[in-house]
Structure formats: structure tokens, C-alpha cells
mmCIF file of C-alpha atoms and ligand atoms in Angstrom:
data_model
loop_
_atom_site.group_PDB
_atom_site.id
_atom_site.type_symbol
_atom_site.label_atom_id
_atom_site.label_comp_id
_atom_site.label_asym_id
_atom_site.label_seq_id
_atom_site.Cartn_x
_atom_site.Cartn_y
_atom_site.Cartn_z
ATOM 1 C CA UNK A 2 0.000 0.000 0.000
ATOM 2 C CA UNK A 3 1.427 3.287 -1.016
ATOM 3 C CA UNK A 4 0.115 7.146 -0.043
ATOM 4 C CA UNK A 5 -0.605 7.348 -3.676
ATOM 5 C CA UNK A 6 -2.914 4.534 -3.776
ATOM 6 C CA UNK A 7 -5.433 6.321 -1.568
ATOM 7 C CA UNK A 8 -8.454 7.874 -2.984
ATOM 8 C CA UNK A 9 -11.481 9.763 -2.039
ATOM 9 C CA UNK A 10 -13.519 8.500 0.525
ATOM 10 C CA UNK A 11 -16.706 7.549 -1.291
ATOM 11 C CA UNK A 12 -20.066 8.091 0.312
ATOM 12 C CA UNK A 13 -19.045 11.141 2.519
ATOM 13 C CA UNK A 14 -22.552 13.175 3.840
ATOM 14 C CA UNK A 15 -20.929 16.235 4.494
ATOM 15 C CA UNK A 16 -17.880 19.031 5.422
ATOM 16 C CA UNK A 17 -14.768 19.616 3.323
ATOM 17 C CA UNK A 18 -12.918 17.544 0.283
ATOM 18 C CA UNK A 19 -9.885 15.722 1.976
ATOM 19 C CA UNK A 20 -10.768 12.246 3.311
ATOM 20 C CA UNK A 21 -8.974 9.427 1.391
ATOM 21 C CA UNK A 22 -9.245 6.003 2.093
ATOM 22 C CA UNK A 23 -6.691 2.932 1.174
ATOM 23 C CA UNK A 24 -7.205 0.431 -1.718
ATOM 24 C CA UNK A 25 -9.466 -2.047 0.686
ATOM 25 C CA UNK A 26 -11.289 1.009 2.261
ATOM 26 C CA UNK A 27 -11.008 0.494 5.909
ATOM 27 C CA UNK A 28 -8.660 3.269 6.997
ATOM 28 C CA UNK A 29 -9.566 6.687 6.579
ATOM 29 C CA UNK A 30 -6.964 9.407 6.147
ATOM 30 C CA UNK A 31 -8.312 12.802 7.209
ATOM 31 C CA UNK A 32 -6.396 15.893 6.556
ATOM 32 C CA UNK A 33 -6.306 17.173 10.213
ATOM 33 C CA UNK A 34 -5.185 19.647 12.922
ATOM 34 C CA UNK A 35 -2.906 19.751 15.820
ATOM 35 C CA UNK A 36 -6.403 20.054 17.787
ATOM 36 C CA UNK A 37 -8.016 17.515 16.391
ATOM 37 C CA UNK A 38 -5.169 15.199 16.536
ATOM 38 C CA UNK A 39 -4.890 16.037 20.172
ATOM 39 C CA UNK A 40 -8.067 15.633 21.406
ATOM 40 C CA UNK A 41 -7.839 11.549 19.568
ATOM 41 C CA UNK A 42 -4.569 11.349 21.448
ATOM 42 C CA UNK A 43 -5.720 12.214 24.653
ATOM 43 C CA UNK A 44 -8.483 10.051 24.355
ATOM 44 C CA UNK A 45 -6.948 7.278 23.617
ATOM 45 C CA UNK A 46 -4.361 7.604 26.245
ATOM 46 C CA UNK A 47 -6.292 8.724 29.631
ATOM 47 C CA UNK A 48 -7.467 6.768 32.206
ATOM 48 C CA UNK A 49 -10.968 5.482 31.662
ATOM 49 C CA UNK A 50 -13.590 6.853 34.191
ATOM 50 C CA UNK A 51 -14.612 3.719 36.232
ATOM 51 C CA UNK A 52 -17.274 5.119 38.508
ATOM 52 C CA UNK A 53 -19.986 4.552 35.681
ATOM 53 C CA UNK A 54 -21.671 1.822 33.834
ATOM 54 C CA UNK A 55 -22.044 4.437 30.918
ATOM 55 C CA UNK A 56 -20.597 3.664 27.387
ATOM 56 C CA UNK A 57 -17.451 5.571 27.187
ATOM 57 C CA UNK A 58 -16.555 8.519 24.699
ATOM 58 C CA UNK A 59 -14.464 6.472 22.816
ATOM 59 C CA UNK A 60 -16.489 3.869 21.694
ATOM 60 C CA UNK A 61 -18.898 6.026 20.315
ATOM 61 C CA UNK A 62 -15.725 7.582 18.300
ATOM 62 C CA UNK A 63 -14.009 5.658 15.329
ATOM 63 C CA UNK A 64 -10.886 4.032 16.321
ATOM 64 C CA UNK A 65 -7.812 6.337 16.039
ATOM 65 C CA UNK A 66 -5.408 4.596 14.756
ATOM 66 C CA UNK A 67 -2.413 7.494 14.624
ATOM 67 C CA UNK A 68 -1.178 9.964 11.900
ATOM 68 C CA UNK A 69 0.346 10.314 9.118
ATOM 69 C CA UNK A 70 2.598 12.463 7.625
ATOM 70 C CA UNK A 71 2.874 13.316 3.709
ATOM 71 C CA UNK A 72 6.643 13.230 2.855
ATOM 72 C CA UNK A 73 9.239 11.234 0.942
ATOM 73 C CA UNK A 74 9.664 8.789 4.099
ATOM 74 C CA UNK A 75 6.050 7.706 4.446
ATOM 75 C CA UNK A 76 5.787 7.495 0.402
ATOM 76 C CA UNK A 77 7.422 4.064 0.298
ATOM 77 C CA UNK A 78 5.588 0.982 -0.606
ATOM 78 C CA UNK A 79 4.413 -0.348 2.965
ATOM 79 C CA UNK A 80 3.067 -3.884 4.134
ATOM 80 C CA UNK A 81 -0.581 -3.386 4.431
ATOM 81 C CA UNK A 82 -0.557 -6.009 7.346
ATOM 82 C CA UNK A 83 1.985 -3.869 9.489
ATOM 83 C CA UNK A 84 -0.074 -0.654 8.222
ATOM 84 C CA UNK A 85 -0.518 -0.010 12.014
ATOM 85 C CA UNK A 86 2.856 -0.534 13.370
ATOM 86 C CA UNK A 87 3.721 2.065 10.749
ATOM 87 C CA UNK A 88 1.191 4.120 11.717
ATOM 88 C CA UNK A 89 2.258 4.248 15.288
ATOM 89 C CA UNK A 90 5.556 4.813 14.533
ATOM 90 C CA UNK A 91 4.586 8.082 13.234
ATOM 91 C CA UNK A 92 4.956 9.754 16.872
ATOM 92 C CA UNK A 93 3.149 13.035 17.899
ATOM 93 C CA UNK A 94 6.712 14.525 18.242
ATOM 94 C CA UNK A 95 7.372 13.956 14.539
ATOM 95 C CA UNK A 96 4.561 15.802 14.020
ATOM 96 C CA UNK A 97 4.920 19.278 15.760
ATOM 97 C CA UNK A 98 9.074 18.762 14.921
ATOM 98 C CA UNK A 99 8.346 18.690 11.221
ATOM 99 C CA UNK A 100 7.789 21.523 8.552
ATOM 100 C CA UNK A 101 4.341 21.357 7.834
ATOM 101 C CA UNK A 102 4.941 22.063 4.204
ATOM 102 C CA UNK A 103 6.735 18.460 4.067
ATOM 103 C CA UNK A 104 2.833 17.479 3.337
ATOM 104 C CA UNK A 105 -0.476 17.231 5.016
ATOM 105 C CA UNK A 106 -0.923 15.619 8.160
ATOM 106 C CA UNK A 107 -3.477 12.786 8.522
ATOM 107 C CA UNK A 108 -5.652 12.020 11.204
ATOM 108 C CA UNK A 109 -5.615 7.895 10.477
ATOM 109 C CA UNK A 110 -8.648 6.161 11.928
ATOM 110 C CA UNK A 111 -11.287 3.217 11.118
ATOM 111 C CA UNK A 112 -13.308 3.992 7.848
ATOM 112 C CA UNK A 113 -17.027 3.889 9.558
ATOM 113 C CA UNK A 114 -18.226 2.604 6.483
ATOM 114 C CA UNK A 115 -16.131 -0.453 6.207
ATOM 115 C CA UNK A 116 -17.771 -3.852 5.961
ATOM 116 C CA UNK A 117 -20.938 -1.411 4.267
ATOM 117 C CA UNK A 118 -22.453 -2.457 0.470
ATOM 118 C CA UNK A 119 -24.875 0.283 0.533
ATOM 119 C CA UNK A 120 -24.548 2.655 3.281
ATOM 120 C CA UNK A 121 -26.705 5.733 3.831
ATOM 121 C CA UNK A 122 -25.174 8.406 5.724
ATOM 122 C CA UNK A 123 -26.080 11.499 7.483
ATOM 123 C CA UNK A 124 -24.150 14.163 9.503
ATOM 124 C CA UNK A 125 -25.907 15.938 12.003
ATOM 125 C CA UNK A 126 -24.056 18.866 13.285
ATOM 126 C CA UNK A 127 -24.247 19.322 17.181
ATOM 127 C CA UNK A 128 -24.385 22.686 19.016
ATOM 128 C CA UNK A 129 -26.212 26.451 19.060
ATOM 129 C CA UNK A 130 -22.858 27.673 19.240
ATOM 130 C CA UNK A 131 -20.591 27.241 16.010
ATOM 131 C CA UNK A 132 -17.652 29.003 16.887
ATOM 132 C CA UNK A 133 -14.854 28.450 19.328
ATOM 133 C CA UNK A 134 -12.465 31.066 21.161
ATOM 134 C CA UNK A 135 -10.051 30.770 18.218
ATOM 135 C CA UNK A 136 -12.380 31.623 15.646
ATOM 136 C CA UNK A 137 -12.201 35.533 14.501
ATOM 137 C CA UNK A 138 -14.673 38.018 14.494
ATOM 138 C CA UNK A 139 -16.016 37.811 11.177
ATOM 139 C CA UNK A 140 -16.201 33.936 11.505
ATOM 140 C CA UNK A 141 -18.257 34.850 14.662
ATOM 141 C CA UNK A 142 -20.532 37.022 12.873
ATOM 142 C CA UNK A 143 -20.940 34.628 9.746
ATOM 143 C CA UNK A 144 -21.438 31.175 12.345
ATOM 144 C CA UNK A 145 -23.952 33.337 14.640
ATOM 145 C CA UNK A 146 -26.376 33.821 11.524
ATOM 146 C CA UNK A 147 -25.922 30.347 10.664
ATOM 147 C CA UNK A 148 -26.908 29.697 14.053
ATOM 148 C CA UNK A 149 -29.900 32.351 14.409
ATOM 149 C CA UNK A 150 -31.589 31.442 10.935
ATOM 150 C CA UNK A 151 -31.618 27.333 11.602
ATOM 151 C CA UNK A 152 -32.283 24.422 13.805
ATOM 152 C CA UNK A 153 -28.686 25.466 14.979
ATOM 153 C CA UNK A 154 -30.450 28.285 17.019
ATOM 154 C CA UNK A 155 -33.695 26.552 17.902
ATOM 155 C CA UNK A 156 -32.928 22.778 18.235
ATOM 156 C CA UNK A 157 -28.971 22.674 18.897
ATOM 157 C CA UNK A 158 -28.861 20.563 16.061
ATOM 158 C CA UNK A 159 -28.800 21.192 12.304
ATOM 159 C CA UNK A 160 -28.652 18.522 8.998
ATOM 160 C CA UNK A 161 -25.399 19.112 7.761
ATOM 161 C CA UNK A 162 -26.024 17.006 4.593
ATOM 162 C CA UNK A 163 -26.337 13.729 3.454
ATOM 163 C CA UNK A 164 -25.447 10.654 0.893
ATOM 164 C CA UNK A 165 -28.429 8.206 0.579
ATOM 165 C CA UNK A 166 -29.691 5.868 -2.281
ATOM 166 C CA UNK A 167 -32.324 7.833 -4.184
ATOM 167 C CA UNK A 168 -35.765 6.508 -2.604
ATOM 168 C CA UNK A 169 -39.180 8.192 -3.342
ATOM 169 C CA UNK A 170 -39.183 10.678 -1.004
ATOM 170 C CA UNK A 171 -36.237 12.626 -3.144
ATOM 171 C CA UNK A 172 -39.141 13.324 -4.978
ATOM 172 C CA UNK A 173 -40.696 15.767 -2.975
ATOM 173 C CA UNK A 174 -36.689 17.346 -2.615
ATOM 174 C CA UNK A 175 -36.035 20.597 -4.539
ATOM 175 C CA UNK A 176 -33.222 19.835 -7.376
ATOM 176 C CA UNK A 177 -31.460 22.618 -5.858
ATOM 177 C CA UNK A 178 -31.070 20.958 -2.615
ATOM 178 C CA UNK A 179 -29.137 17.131 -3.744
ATOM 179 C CA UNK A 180 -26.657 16.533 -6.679
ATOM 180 C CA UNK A 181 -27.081 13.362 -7.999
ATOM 181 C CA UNK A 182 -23.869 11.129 -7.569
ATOM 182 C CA UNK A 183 -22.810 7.303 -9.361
ATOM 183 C CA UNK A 184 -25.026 4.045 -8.303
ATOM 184 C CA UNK A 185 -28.401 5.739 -7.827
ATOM 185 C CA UNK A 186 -27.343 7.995 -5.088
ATOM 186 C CA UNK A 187 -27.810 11.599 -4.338
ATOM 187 C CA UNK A 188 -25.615 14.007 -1.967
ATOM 188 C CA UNK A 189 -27.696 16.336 -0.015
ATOM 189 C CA UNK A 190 -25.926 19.333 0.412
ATOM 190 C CA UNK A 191 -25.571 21.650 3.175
ATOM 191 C CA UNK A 192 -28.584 24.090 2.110
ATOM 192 C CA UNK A 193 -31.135 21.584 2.414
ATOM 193 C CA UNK A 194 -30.296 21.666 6.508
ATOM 194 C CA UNK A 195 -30.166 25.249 6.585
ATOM 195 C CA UNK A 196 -33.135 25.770 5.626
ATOM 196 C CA UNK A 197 -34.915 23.739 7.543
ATOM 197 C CA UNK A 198 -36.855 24.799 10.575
ATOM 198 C CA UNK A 199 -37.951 23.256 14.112
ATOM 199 C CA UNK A 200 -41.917 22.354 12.385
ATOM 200 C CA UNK A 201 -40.241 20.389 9.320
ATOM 201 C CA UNK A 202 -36.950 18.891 10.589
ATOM 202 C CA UNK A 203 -38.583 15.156 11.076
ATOM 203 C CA UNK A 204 -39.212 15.483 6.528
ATOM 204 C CA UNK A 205 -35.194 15.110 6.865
ATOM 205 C CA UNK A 206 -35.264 11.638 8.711
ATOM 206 C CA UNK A 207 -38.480 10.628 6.627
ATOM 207 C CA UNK A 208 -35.685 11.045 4.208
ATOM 208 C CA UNK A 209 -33.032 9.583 5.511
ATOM 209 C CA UNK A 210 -34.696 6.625 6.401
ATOM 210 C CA UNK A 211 -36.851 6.263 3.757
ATOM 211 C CA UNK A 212 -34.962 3.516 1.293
ATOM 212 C CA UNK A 213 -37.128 1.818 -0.535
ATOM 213 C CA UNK A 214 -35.196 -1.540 -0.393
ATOM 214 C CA UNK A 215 -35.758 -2.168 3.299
ATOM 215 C CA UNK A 216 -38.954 -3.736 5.018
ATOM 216 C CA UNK A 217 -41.372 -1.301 7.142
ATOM 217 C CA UNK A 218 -40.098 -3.817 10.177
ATOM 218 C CA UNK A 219 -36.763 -2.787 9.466
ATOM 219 C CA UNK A 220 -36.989 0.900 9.054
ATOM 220 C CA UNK A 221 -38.808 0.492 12.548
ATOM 221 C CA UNK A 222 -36.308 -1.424 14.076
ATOM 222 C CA UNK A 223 -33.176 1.057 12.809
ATOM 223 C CA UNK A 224 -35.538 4.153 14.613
ATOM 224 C CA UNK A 225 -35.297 2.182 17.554
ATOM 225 C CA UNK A 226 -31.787 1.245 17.209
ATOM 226 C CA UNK A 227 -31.182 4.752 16.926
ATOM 227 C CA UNK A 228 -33.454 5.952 19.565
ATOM 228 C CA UNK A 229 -31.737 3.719 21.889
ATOM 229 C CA UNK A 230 -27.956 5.062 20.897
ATOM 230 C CA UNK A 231 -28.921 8.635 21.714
ATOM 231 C CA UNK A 232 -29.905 8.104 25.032
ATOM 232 C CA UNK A 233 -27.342 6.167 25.625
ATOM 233 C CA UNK A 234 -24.695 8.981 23.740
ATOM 234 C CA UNK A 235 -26.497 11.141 26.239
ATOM 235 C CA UNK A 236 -26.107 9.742 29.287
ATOM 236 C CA UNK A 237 -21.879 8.631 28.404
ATOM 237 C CA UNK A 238 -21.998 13.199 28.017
ATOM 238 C CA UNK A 239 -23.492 13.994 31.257
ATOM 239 C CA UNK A 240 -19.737 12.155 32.624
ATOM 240 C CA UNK A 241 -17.515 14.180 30.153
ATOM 241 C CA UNK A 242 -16.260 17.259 30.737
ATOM 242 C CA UNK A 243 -15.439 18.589 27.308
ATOM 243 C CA UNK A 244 -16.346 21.126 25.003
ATOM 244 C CA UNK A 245 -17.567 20.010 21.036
ATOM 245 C CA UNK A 246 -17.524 22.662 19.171
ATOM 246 C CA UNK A 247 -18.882 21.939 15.506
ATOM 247 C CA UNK A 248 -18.735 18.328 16.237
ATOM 248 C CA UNK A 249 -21.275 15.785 14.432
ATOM 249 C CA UNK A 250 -23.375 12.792 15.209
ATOM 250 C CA UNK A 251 -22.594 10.265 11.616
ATOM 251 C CA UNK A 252 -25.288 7.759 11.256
ATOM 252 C CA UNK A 253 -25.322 5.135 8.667
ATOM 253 C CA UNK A 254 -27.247 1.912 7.718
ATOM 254 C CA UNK A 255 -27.143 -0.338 5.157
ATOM 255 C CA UNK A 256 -29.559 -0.880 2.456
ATOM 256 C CA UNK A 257 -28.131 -4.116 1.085
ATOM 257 C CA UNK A 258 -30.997 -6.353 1.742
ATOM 258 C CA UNK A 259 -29.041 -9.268 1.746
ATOM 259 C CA UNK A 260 -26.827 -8.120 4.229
ATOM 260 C CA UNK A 261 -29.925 -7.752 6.680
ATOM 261 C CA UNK A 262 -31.331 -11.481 5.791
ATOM 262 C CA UNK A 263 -27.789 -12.505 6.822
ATOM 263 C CA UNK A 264 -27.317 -10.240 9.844
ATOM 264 C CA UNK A 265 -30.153 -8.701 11.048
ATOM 265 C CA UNK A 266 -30.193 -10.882 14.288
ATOM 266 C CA UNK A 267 -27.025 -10.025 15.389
ATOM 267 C CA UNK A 268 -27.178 -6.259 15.835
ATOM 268 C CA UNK A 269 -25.544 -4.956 18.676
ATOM 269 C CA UNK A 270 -25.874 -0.788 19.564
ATOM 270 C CA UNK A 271 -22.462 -0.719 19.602
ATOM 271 C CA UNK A 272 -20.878 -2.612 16.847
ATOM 272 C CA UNK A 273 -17.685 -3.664 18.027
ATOM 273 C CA UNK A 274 -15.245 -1.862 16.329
ATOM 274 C CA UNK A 275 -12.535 -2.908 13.487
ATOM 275 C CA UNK A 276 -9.988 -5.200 15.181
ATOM 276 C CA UNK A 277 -6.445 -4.892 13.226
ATOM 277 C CA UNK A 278 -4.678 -7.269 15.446
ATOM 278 C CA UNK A 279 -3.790 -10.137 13.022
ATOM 279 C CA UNK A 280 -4.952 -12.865 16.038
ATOM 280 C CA UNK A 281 -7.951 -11.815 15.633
ATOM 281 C CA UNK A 282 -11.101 -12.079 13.435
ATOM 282 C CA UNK A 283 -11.322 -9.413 11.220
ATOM 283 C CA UNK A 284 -7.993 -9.121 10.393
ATOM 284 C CA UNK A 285 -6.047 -8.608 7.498
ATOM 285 C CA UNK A 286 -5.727 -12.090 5.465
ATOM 286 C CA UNK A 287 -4.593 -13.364 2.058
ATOM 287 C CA UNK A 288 -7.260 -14.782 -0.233
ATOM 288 C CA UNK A 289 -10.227 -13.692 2.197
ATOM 289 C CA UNK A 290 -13.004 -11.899 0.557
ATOM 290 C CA UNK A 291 -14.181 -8.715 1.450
ATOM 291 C CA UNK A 292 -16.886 -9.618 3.554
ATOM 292 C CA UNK A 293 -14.846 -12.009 5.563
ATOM 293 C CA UNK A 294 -12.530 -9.857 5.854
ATOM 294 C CA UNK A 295 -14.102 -7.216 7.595
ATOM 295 C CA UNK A 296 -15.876 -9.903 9.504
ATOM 296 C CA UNK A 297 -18.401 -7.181 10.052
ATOM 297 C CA UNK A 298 -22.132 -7.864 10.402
ATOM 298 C CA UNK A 299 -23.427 -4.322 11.928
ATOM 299 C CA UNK A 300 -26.565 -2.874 9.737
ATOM 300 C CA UNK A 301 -25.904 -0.119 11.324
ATOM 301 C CA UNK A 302 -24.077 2.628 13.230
ATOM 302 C CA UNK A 303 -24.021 6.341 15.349
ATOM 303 C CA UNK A 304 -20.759 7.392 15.980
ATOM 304 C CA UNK A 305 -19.642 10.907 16.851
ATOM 305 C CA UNK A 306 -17.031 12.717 14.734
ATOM 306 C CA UNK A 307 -15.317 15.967 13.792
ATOM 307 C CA UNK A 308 -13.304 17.016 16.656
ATOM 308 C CA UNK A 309 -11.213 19.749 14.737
ATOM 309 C CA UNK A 310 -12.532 22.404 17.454
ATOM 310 C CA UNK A 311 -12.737 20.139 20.604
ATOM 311 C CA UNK A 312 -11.514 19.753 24.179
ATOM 312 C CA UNK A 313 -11.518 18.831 27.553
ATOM 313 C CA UNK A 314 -12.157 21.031 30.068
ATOM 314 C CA UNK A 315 -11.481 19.807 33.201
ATOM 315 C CA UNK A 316 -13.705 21.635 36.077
ATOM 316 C CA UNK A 317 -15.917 23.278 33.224
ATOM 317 C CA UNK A 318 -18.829 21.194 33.766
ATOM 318 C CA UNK A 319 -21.509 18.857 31.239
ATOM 319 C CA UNK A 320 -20.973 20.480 28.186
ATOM 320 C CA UNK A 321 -25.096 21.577 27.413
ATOM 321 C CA UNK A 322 -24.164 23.357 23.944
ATOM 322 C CA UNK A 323 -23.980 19.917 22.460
ATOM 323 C CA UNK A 324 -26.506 18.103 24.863
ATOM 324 C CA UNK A 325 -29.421 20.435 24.032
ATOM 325 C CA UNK A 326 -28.850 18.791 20.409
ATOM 326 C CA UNK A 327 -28.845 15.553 21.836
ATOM 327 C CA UNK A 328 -32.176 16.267 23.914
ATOM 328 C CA UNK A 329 -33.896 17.611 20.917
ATOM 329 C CA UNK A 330 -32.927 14.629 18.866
ATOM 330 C CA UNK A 331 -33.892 12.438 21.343
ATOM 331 C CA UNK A 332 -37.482 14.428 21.272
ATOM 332 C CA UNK A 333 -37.230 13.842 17.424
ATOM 333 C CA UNK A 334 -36.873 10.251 17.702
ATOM 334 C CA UNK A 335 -39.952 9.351 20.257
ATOM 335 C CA UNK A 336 -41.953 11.117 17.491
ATOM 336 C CA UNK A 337 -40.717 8.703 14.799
ATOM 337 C CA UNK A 338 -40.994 5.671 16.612
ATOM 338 C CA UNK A 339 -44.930 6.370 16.806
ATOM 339 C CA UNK A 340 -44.783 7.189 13.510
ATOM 340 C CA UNK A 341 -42.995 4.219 12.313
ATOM 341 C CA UNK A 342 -44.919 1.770 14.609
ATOM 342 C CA UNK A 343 -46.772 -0.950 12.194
HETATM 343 P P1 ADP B 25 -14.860 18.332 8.151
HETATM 344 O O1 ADP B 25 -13.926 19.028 9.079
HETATM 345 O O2 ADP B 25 -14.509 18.501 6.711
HETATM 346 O O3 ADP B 25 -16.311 18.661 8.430
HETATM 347 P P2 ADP B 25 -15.458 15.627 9.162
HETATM 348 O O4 ADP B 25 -14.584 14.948 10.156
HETATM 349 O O5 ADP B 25 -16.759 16.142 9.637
HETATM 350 O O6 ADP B 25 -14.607 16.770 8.445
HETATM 351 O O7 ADP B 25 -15.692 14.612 7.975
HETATM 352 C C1 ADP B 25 -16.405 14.979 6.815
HETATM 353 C C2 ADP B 25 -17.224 13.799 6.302
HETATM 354 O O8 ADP B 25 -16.366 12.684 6.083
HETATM 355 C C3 ADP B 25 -18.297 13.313 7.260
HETATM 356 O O9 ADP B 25 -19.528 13.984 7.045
HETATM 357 C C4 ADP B 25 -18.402 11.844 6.916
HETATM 358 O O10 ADP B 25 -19.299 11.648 5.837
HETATM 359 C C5 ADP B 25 -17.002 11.486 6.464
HETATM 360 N N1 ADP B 25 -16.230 10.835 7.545
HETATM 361 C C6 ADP B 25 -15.492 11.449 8.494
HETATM 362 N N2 ADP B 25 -14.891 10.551 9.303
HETATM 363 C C7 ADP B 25 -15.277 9.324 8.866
HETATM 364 C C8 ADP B 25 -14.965 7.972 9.269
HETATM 365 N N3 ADP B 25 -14.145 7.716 10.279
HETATM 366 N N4 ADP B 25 -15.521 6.969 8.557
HETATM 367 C C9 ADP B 25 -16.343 7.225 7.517
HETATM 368 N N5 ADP B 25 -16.662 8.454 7.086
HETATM 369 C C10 ADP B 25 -16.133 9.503 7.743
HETATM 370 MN MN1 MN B 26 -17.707 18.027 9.854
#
């Protein structure tokens, strides 16, 4: 596997052009700040909190699996089996040491959508406030209209945009609102969230979870999945201490029908997450097919994401910028499960 093997993540719902993915698509290589980077690191490396039964942060993040810088060193042909002692060998020190204009620096973590055939996805962006202390005055200005003029402002919550199979309820959707994309999908971009308000906002999980391929039993059964995860998300925020500014909630499911014959008894709110350790199923293997492979069987997944503008804040308190979102959502999702009920 080489740097220049990567390509564009497919299937992304939402925020800038960057994220590339290897050849097999189950890393995902995000061009990334010393923030971001940061807040993975200190995750990863800090002692759990063991005075909860609470699902912690970290599962509910993609696995971080180190960085990566772009330069002549790192552009050698590398063993895709040892991909993550490589990756780990890429230290935080080499990071701040380094030039950055030796190359971008990647944020390396599991691709969500791994193990997926046909995934919809959806970004949800978390928060009334947009901006953080670094931000400058006009960004301010600019985020605080955003903010005043969507579900940002009344909800805490806004659709940032997703990528979904068409299904009939694109019908109803203004062309000016989705771009059509390869395979029968469509990208919803970020004007279709905007401009919805607190009395329509359910129209955008009608859409969301309105695939066409999928039984009325299992379209209920993802809105309780779902339901279920955001409590949950909830409850592992009232222990954190942290501030997510401009973070998002990523949900996906699959649409593969197949897939859900196969695995729709073994669904789990938390899929366990992408083992690399080559002892272990779902590691790398000669002559394996994809599927077995990725020995993955989840239909579906929330994880949260974007942490460009986050931190902890030890002593600050729950962080209820990002929880009001949650609550609202939550509110959201008691609605559809009555409406989904058959
Ligand atoms: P940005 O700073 O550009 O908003 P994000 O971290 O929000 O970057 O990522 C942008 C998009 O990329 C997300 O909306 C999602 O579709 C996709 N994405 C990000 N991280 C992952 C991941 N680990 N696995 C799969 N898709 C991801
Ligand atoms: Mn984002």
C-alpha cells in the first residue's frame, strides 16, 4: 500500500474535500489539525472513568489509529498487514518537529463505512454555538447567523447534509437541494439543513430513512436502534467534561438487503469496532473476501465525529451546547418511533 494509492472516501454526507481512504477502504486518512489530533490522542491515552456503567466517549468515536505524515519517508511501498505498526511509529513529536509544508498531516482512523455495500449516511451537526475562542470576528458574525436562521439556534442541532440511495421521497426534494452522484445515489448538500426549521426537521429523517429496499419492520427497528444510541450517547456526556464545538453525530445503515437477511439478528448498539490485530477475526488475510474480511455484520451505526474544534475542560462542567442537540434529537426520535410503529 502506497500514499498514492489512496483515494477519495466515497459516500461522505458532508464538510470539506480531503478524506482518502486505502485500496481495501477500511482506513480513513483525514487531513487534520494539531487540535483535532490532540483531542484523539488524549483520548486514547487517559485513564478510563470507572465510577460509571455508561458507554465511554471512545467507543462512540471511530478508532484512532495514529497519523500520518505526507513526505518522501512515508511514500514508500508499505506492508498493508503492518499498516498499524507504521502508523504508530509516526509519533506526535514527529509531528509538531516537522515543517508542515513536508505534506499534510493525517488524522488515520477506522473507515465507519467499512464492511458497508450500501450505506446511507447522514451528519448531524451538534451545538447552538458554532464558533470556538479561536475563531475571529467575522467567523463569529458569519457562524452566529448560521446559528440564528436554523435548527442550529432553535434545536442545537442542524442537517449538515447527506449521501443516501435515491428513494421516493427525493421526490418531494427541490433539485437545488441534492446533486445526484454514481449508483443511484444523491448528496444532499448543506442548504437543504439550513433551511430547515424546528416544524419540518422530522421530513429530513423521513428522508433519511426512507430507502425503498428495506422492510417497514426494518426501518422500525433502525428508529429504535437509533433511539436507543442517543440516550445512551447522552447519558456517556453527562460524565464528560469537554467542550464540542462543531462536532457531528454520523449515522449510517445499510440498504443491502441481503446483508440484513444474513445479519439482522445479530445487531448490537455498539458494533464492536474494526480489530487490526492479526490474532484476531477481522484481520487482514490473504485470499479472504471482502466480507470475511471485515468480519463485520453491523446494519448499522451512530458514531460521533469531527473534533477539529474540541476539548476537555477539566472543572468546566456537562458540556449543554452539544446536549441540548442531543435532547432535541432524542425528542425527534420518540416522534418517529410512533410514527414508524406498524
Ligand atoms: P470536516 O472538518 O470537513 O467537516 P469531518 O470529520 O466532519 O470533516 O468529515 C467529513 C465527512 O467525512 C463526514 O460527514 C463523513 O461523511 C465522512 N467521515 C469522516 N470521518 C469518517 C470515518 N471515520 N468513517 C467514515 N466516514 C467519515
Ligand atoms: Mn464536519
Amino acid at each position: 500500500m502506497n500514499i498514492k494509492d489512496f483515494k477519495k472516501l466515497k459516500r461522505q454526507a458532508a464538510g470539506h474535500e480531503g478524506p482518502l481512504t486505502d485500496p481495501n477502504e477500511m482506513l480513513l486518512f483525514k487531513p487534520s489539525t494539531k487540535q483535532e489530533i490532540k483531542f484523539y490522542e488524549h483520548l486514547a491515552t487517559r485513564h478510563a472513568i470507572d465510577n460509571t456503567d455508561d458507554i465511554p466517549l471512545q467507543d462512540w468515536t471511530p478508532t484512532f489509529l495514529g497519523i500520518l505524515q505526507e513526505n518522501k519517508e512515508q511514500n514508500k511501498d508499505f506492508d498493508q498487514e503492518r499498516v498499524i505498526e507504521r502508523l504508530n511509529a509516526c509519533s506526535p513529536t514527529s509531528l509538531t518537529s516537522k515543517s508542515q509544508t513536508d505534506g499534510n498531516v493525517y488524522l488515520v482512523m477506522e473507515n465507519l463505512l467499512h464492511g458497508y455495500v450500501r450505506p446511507n449516511v447522514l451528519d448531524i451537526k451538534l451545538g447552538h454555538v458554532l464558533w470556538d475562542d479561536a475563531a475571529s470576528e467575522e467567523k463569529r458574525i458569519r457562524l452566529d447567523e448560521v446559528s440564528k436562521t436554523s435548527t442550529s439556534g432553535t434545536l442545537g442541532f442542524r442537517i449538515c447534509g447527506m449521501n443516501i440511495l435515491k428513494n421516493t421521497n427525493v421526490q418531494e426534494l427541490h433539485s437545488k437541494y441534492y446533486e445526484p452522484e454514481d449508483d443511484g445515489y444523491i448528496f444532499v448538500n448543506k442548504y437543504y439543513g439550513r433551511e430547515l426549521t424546528a416544524s419540518n426537521v422530522t421530513d429530513a429523517f423521513d428522508l433519511y430513512f426512507g430507502d425503498n429496499n428495506l422492510s417497514l419492520q426494518n426501518r422500525n427497528d433502525l428508529i429504535h436502534m437509533f433511539s436507543k444510541r442517543l440516550q445512551l450517547f447522552y447519558n456517556t456526556l453527562l460524565n464528560e467534561e469537554v467542550r464540542m464545538i462543531s462536532s457531528s453525530l454520523l449515522f449510517i445503515y445499510e440498504c443491502d438487503t441481503t446483508r440484513w437477511i444474513n445479519f439482522s439478528q445479530e445487531q448490537e448498539l455498539i458494533p464492536s469496532h474494526v480489530s487490526y490485530d492479526s490474532d484476531e477475526e477481522g484481520s487482514i488475510k490473504d485470499g479472504q473476501s471482502k466480507e470475511s474480511i471485515s468480519g463485520k455484520t453491523e446494519l448499522s451505526r451512530m458514531s460521533i465525529i469531527d473534533f477539529a474544534h474540541t476539548k476537555f475542560t477539566p472543572g468546566l462542567g456537562i458540556d449543554d451546547n452539544v446536549l441540548d442537540g442531543v435532547e432535541s434529537l432524542i425528542d425527534i426520535f420518540e416522534r418517529l418511533k410512533t410514527k414508524y410503529t406498524i
